[in-house]
Short mmCIF file of C-alpha atoms in Angstrom, two decimals:
data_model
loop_
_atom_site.label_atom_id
_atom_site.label_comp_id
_atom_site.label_asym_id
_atom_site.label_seq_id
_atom_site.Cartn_x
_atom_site.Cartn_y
_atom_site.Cartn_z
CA UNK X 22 -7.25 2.97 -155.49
CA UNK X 23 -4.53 1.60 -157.55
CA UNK X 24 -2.21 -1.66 -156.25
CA UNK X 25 1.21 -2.76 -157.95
CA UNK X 26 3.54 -4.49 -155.89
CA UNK X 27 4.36 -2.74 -152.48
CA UNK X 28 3.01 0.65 -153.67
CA UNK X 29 -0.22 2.08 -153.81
CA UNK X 30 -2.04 4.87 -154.85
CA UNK X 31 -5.05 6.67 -152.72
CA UNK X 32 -7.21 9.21 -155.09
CA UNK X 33 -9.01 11.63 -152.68
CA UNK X 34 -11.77 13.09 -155.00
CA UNK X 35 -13.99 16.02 -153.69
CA UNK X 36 -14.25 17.30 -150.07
CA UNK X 37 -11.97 15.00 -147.13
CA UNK X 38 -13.94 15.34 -144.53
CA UNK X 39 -14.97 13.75 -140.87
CA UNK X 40 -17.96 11.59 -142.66
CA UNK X 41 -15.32 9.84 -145.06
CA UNK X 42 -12.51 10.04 -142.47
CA UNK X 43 -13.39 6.51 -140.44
CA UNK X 44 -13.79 4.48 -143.59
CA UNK X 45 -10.61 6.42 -144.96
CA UNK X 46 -8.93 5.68 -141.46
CA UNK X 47 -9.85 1.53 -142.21
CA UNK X 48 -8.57 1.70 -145.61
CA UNK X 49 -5.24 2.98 -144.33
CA UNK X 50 -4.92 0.76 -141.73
CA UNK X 51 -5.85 -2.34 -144.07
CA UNK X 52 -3.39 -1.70 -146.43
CA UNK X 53 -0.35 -1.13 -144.18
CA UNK X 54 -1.51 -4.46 -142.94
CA UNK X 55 -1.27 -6.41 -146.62
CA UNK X 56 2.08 -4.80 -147.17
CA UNK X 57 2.25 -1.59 -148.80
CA UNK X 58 5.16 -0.25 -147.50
CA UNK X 59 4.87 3.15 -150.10
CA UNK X 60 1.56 5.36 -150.22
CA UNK X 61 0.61 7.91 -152.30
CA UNK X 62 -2.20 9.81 -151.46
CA UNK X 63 -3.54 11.67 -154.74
CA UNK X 64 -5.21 14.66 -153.57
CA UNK X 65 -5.57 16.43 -157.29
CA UNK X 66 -9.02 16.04 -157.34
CA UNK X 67 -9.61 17.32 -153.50
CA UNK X 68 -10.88 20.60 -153.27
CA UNK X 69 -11.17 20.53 -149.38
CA UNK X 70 -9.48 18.68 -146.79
CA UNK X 71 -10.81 19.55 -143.02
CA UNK X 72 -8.99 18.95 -139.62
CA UNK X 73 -10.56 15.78 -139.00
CA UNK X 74 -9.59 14.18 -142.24
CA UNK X 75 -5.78 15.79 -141.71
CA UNK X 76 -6.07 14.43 -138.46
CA UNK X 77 -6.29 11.04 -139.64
CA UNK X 78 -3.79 11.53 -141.85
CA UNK X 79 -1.19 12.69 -140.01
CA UNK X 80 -1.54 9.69 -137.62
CA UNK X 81 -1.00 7.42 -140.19
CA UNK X 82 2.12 9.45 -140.97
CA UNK X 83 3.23 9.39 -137.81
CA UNK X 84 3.15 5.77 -137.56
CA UNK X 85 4.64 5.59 -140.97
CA UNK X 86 7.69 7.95 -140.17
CA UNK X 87 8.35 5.56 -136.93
CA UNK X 88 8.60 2.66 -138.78
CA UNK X 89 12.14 1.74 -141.39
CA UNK X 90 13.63 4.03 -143.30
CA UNK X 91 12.48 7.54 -143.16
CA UNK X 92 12.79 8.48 -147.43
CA UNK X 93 10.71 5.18 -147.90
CA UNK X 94 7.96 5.33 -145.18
CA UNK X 95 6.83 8.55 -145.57
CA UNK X 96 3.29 9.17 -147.53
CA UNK X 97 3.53 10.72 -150.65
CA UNK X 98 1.36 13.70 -150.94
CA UNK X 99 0.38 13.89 -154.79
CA UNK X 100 -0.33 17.45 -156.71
CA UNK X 101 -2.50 18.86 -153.19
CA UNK X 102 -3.80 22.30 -154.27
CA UNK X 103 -2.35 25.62 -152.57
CA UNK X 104 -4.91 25.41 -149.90
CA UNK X 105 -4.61 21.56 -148.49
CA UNK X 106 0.04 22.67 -148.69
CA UNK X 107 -1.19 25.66 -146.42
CA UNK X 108 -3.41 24.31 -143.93
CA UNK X 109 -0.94 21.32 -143.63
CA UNK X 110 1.80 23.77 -142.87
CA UNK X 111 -0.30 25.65 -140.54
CA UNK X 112 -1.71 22.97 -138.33
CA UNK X 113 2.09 21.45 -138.11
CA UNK X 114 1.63 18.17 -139.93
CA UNK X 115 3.79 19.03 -143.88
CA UNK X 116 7.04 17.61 -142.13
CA UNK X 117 5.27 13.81 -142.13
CA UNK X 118 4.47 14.05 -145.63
CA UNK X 119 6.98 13.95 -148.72
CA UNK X 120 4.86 16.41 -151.70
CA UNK X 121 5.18 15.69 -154.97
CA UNK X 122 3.53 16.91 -157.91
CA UNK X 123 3.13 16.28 -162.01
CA UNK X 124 1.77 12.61 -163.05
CA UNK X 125 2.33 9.43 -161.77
CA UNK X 126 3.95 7.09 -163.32
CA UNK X 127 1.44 4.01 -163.52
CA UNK X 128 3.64 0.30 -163.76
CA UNK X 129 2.10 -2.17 -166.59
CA UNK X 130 0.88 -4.41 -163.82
CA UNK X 131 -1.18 -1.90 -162.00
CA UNK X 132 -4.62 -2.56 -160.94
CA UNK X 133 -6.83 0.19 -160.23
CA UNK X 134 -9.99 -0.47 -157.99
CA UNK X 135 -12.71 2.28 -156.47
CA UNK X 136 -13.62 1.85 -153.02
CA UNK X 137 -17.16 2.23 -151.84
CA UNK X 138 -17.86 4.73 -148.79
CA UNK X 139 -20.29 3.67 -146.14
CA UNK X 140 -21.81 5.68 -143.74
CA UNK X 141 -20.18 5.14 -140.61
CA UNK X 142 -22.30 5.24 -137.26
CA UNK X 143 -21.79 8.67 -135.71
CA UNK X 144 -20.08 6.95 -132.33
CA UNK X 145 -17.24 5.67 -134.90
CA UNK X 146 -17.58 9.45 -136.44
CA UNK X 147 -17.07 11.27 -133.57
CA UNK X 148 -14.44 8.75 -131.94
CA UNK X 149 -12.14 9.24 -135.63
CA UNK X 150 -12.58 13.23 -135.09
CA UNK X 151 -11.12 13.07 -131.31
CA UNK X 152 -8.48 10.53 -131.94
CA UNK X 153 -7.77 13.27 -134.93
CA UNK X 154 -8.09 15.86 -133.42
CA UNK X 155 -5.61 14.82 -130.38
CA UNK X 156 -3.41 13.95 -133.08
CA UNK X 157 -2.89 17.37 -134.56
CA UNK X 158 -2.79 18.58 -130.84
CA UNK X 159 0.24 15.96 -130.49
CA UNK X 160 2.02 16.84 -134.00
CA UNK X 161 2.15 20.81 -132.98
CA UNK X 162 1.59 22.48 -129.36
CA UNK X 163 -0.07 25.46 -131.01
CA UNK X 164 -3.30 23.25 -132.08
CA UNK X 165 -4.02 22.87 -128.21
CA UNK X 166 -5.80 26.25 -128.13
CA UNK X 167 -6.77 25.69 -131.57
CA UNK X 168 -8.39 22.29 -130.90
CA UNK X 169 -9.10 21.94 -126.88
CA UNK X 170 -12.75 23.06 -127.17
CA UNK X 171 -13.73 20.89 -130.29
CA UNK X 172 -11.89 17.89 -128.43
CA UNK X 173 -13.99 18.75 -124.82
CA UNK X 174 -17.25 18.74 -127.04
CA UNK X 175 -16.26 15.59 -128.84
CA UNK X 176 -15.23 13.74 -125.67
CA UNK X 177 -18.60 14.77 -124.09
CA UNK X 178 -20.54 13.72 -127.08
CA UNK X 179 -19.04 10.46 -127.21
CA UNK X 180 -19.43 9.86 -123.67
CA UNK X 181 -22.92 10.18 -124.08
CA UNK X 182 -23.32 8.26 -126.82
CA UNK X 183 -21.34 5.09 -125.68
CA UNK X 184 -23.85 5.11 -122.70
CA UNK X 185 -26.68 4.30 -125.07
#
């Protein structure tokens, strides 16, 4: 992660998927909460980004796009591969993201830091993949056939494991 003023910069490295998503879901949510009005999300070193992890994303866009001006709030997608632009175009959710690609331009004052991922408890797993998975149901009509038996199964499975 790298911090200057009221930017910062995300670096997704590997796979995005539902075991990162909740801690990637806290880390978005703590930062709009100490002030960074502009994300970027560097996704050049993502190979893989699944539905869950989009999911997630797109909600924070959402909630991004509602707030100030729209050029400002909206997360900055940095160089995602041919394969994250597609399935973001397919599932509905490109419109809540601004992509832009080549280097970014690091300020003097930057401070980069890595965040550590911890393995979330599977009830905070599988409540991140229905809450993301409604999302993307909410963002485009068409991922309601695409999505209504993985969001059954996860409402079912959480069910079951709030009762213990």
């Amino acid at each position: 992660m790298l911090a200057c003023k009221d930017i910062v910069c995300v670096k997704i490295a590997g796979r995005a998927n539902f075991t990162f998503s909740p801690n990637f879901k806290t880390l978005l949510s703590e930062l709009s909460q100490k002030g960074y009005g502009r994300i970027v999300i560097d996704l050049s070193e993502c190979v893989l980004m699944d539905s869950t992890f989009l999911g997630v994303l797109a909600q924070f866009g959402l909630q991004k796009n509602a707030v100030g001006a729209p050029d400002e709030n909206v997360i900055k997608l940095l160089n995602p591969n041919p394969r994250i632009t597609e399935l973001l175009e397919n599932l509905g959710a490109l419109h809540l993201f601004k992509i832009i690609t080549g280097d970014l331009p690091l300020p003097s004052e930057a401070q980069v830091s890595t965040i550590e991922s911890t393995g979330a408890p599977r009830e905070q797993i599988t409540r991140t993949c229905l809450e993301a998975h409604k999302t993307l149901m909410a963002v485009n009509p068409e991922n309601a056939a695409r999505f209504k038996d993985v969001t059954q199964f996860l409402a079912e499975d959480l069910k079951n494991l709030e009762k213990h």
